[in-house]
Short mmCIF file of C-alpha atoms in Angstrom, two decimals:
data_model
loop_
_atom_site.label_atom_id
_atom_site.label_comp_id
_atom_site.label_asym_id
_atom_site.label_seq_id
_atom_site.Cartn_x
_atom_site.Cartn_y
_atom_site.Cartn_z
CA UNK A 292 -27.49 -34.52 -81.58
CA UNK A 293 -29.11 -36.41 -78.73
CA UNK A 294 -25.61 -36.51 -77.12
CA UNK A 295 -25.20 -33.27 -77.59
CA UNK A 296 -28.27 -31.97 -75.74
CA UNK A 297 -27.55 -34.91 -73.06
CA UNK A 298 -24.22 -32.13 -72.39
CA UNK A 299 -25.77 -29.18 -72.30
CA UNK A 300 -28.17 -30.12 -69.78
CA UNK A 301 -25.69 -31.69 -67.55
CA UNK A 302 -23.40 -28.38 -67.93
CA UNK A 303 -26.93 -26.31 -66.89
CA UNK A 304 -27.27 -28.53 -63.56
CA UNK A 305 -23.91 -27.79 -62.91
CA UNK A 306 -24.15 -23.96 -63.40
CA UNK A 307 -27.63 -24.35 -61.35
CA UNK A 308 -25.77 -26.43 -58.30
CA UNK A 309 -23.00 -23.89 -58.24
CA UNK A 310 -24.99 -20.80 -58.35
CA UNK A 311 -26.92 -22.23 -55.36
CA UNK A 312 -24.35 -23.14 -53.67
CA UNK A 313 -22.47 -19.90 -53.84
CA UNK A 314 -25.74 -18.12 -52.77
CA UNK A 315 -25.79 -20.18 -49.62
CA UNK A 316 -22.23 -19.43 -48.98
CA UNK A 317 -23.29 -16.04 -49.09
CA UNK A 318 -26.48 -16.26 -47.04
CA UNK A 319 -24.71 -18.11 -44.59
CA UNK A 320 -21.70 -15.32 -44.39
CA UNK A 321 -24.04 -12.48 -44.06
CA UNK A 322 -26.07 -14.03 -41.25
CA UNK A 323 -23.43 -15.21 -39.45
CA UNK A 324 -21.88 -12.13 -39.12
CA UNK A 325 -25.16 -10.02 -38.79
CA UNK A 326 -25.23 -12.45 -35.75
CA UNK A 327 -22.26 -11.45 -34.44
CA UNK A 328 -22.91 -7.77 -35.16
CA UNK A 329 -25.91 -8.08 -33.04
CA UNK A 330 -24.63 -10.22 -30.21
CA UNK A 331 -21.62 -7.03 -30.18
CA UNK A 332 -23.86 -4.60 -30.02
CA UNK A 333 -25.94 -6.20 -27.44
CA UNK A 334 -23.08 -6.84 -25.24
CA UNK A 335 -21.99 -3.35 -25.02
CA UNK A 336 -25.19 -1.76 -24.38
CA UNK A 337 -25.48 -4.14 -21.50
CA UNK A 338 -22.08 -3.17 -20.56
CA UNK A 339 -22.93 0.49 -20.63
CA UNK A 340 -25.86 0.21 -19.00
CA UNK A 341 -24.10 -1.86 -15.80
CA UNK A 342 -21.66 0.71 -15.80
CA UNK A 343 -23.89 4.06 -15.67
CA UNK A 344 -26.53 3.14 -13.78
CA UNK A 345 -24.47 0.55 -11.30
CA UNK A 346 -20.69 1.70 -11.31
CA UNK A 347 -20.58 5.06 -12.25
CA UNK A 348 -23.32 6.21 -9.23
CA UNK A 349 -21.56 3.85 -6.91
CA UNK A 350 -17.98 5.45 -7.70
CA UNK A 351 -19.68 8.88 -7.60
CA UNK A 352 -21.46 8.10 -4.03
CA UNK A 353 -18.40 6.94 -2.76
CA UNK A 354 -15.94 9.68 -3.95
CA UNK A 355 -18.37 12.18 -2.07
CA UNK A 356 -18.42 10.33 0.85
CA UNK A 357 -14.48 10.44 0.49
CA UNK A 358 -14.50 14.22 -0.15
CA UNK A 359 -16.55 14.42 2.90
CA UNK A 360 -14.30 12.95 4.92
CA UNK A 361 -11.16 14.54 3.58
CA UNK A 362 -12.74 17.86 4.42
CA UNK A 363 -13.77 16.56 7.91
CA UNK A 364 -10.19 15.71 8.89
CA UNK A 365 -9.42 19.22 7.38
CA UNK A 366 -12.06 20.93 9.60
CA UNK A 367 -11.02 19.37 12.38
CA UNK A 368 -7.13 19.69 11.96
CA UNK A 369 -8.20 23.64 11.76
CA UNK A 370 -10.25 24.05 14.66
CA UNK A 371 -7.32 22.58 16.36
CA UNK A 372 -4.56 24.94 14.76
CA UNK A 373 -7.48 27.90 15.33
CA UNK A 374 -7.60 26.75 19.22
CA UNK A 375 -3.93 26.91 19.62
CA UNK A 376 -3.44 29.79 17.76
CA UNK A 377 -6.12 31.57 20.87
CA UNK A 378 -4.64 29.81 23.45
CA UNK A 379 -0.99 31.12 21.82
CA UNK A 380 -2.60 34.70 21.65
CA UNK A 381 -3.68 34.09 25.77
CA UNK A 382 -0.58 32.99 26.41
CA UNK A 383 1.37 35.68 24.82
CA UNK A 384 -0.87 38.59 26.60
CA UNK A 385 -0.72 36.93 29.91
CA UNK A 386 3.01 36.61 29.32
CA UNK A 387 3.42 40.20 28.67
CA UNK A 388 1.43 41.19 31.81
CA UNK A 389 3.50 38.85 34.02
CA UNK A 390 6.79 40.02 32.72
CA UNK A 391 5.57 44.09 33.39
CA UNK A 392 4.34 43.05 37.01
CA UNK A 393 7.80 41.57 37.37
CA UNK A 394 9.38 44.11 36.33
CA UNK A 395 7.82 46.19 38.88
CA UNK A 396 7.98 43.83 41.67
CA UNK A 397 12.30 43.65 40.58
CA UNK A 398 12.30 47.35 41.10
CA UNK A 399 10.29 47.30 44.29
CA UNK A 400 12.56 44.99 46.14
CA UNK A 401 15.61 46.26 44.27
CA UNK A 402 16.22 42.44 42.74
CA UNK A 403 17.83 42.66 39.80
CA UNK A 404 18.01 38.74 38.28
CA UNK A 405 16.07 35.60 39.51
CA UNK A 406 16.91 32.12 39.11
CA UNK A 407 15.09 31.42 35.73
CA UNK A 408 16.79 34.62 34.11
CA UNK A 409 19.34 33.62 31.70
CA UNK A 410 20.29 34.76 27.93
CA UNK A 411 21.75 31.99 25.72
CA UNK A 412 24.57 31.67 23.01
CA UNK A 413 23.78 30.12 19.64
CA UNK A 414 26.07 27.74 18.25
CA UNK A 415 26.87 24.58 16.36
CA UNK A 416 27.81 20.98 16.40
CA UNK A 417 30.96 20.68 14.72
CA UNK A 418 31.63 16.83 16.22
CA UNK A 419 30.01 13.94 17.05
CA UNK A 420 31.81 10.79 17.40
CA UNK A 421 30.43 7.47 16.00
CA UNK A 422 31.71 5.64 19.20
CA UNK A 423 30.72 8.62 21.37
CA UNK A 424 27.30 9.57 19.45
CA UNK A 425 25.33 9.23 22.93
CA UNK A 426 27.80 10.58 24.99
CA UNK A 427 28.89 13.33 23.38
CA UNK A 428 29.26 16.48 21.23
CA UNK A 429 31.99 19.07 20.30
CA UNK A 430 30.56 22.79 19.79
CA UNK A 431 32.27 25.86 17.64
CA UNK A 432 32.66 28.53 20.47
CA UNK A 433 34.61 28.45 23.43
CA UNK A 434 36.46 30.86 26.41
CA UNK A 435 36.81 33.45 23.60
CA UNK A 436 32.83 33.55 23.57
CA UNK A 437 33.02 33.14 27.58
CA UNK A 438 31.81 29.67 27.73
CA UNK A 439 32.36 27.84 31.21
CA UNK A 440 32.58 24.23 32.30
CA UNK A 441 28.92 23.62 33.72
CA UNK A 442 26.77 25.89 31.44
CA UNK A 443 23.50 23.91 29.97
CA UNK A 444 23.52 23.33 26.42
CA UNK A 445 19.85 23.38 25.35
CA UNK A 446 18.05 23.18 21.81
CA UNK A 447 14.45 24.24 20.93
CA UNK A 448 12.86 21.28 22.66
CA UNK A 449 15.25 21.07 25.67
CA UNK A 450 18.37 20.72 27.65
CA UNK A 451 20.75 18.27 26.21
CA UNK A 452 23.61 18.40 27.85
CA UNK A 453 26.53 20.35 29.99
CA UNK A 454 29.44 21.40 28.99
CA UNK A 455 32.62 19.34 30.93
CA UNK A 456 35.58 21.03 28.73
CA UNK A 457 36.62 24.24 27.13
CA UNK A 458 39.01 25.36 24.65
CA UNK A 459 39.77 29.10 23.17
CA UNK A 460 37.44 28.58 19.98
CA UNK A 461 35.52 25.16 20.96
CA UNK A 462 34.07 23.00 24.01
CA UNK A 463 32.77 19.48 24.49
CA UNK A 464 29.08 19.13 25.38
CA UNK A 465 28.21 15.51 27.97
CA UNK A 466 25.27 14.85 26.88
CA UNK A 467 21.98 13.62 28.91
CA UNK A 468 21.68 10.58 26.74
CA UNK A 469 24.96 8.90 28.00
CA UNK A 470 24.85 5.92 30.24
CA UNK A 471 28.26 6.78 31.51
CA UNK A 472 27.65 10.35 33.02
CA UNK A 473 28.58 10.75 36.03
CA UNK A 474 27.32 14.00 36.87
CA UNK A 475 23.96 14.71 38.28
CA UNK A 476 21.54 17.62 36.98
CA UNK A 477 19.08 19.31 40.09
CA UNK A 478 15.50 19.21 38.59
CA UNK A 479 12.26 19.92 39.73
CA UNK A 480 9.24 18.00 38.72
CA UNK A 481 5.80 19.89 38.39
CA UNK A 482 2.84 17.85 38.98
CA UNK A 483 -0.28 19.47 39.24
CA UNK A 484 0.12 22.71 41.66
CA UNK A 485 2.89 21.20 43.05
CA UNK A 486 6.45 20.95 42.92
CA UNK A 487 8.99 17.93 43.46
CA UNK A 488 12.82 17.92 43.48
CA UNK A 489 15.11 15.53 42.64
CA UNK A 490 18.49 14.30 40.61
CA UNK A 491 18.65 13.18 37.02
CA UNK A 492 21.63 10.78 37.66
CA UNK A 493 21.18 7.92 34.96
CA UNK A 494 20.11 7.97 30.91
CA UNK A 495 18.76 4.44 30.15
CA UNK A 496 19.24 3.47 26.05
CA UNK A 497 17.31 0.54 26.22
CA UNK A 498 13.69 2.51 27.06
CA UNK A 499 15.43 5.66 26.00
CA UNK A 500 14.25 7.83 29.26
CA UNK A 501 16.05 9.43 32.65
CA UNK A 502 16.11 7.83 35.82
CA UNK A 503 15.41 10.76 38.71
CA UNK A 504 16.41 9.87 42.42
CA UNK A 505 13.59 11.65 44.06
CA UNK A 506 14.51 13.98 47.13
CA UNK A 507 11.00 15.11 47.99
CA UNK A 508 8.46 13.25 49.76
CA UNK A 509 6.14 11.95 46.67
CA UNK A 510 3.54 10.22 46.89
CA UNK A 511 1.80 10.46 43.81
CA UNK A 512 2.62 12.27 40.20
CA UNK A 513 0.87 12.33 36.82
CA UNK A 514 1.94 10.68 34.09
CA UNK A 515 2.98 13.61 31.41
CA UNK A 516 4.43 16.54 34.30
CA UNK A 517 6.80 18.30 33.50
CA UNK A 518 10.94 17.74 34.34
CA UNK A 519 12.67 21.07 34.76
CA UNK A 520 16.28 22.39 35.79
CA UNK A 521 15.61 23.67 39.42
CA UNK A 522 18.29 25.75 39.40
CA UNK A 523 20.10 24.55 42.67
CA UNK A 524 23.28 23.56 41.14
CA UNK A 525 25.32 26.32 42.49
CA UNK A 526 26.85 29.03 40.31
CA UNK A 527 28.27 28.71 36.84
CA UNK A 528 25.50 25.70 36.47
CA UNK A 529 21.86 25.25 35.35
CA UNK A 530 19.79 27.92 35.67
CA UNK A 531 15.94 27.42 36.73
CA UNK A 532 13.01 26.55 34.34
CA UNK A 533 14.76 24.48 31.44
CA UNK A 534 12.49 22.19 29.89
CA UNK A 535 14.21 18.23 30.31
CA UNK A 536 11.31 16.18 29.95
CA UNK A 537 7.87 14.77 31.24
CA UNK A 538 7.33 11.78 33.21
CA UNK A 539 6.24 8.65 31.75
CA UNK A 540 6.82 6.32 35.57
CA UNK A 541 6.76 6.45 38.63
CA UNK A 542 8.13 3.88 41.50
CA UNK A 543 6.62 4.81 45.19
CA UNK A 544 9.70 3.84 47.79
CA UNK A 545 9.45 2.33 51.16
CA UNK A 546 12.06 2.60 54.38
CA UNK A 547 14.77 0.35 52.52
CA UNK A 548 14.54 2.10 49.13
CA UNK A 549 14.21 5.44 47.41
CA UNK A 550 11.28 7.13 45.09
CA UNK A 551 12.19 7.17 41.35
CA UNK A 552 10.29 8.20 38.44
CA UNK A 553 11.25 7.80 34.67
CA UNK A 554 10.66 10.70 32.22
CA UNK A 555 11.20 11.24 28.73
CA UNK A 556 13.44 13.49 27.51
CA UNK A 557 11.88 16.46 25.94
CA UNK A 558 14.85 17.03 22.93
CA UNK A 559 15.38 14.72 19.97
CA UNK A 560 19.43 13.52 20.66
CA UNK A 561 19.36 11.86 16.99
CA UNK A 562 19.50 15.53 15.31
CA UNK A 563 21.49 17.66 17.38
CA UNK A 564 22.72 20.36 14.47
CA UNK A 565 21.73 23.81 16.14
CA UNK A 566 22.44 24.51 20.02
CA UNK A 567 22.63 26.98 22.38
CA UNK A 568 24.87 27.42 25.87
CA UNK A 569 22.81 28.84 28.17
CA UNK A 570 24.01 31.54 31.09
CA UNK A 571 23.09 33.19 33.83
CA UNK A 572 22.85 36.72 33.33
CA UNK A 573 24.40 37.61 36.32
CA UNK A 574 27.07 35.10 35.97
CA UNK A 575 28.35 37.55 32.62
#
């Protein structure tokens, strides 16, 4: 009997410890992830805090300021366009009132073409030699079209070239860009309200500009004038007023040497796809 009761109480302190020890597994789970619960939902309110009333203004501050200047540039780039499109508008109306008081003055003094009138053929590059690509160029109209040995070959930023040989339906275009030429193109430089002549007689591929031997008396011009045919190359050749290029040097000469200047040429000789032969309309 007395053993017996001995059990029973031992098997009740076991069933006590174990019950107590469960319920501090228990505690111990619940508050240790009520902890972490907290310490989430702690971290994330800081987090949202930092990043509305830090980032979020900062980002928005800055964006504007970005928009700002976006629409600035835009602004600007407008008033530009806007400015050239008036001075285009000036330009055209003063045109058209210089070409009706030239008109008149033609039929006063019974001229009928000056040196700058000229009407152009379009055509296009059918060849360009990889060993010739700066020398070079082989257009799809020739005599049949009345193309001549001379004529200026021009595109919608310049002269180019001349052409040096014809065939019935084709003709091969020198170009400016070749160190080889041989031939040397009259121009005339304007520089302020004045007017300088000279020879284009060299293309230099290393700094990509003209040499001009100058043949008036120079002794100053502006970086940026413009390099023009002058239209003294006889008939059959150049006619007066085609753009070439704008000066970018200028070497002063003494007794022993000659004035040259440097300009760069006005076309782009890398895309040559569209051209035009230009003649003299009283050359037809």
């Amino acid at each position: 009997m007395y053993k017996k009761n001995k059990w029973n109480k031992h098997n009740k302190r076991i069933v006590i410890v174990t019950i107590i020890l469960v319920l501090f597994s228990v505690v111990t789970l619940v508050t240790s992830r009520s902890a972490s619960g907290i310490e989430t939902i702690f971290k994330d309110t800081i987090a949202n805090i930092e990043y509305y009333v830090i980032k979020a203004p900062i980002e928005y501050v800055s964006g504007l300021f970005n928009e700002y200047s976006e629409m600035k540039d835009v602004y600007e780039e407008n008033a530009k366009l806007k400015q050239k499109l008036d001075d285009l508008a000036r330009e055209s109306a003063m045109n058209d009132v210089l070409t009706s008081e030239l008109n008149q003055l033609k039929d006063i003094t019974k001229i009928k073409y000056l040196p700058t009138d000229y009407q152009v053929k379009y055509t296009t590059v059918i060849t360009r030699d990889a060993e010739n690509w700066t020398n070079e160029v082989t257009i799809n109209i020739g005599k049949l079209s009345g193309i001549k040995e001379g004529m200026a070959v021009i595109t919608a930023q310049g002269m180019i070239g001349t052409v040096t040989s014809v065939s019935e339906i084709s003709s091969t275009v020198s170009l400016l860009s070749s160190e080889n030429s041989k031939s040397q193109l009259p121009v005339m430089i304007l520089s302020g309200d004045k007017e300088y002549y000279g020879l284009l007689n060299r293309y230099d591929l290393s700094t990509k500009s003209y040499r001009i031997t100058l043949l008036s008396d120079v002794e100053k011009l502006e970086n940026g004038a413009k390099v023009v045919t002058s239209g003294l190359g006889g008939p059959g050749k150049s006619p007066k007023g085609i753009l070439v290029g704008t000066v970018d040097g200028f070497t002063l000469g003494d007794d022993a040497t000659e004035s040259v200047c440097t300009a760069k040429p006005s076309a782009d000789f890398n895309s040559l796809n569209y051209v035009a032969v230009v003649q003299r309309v009283n050359e037809e």
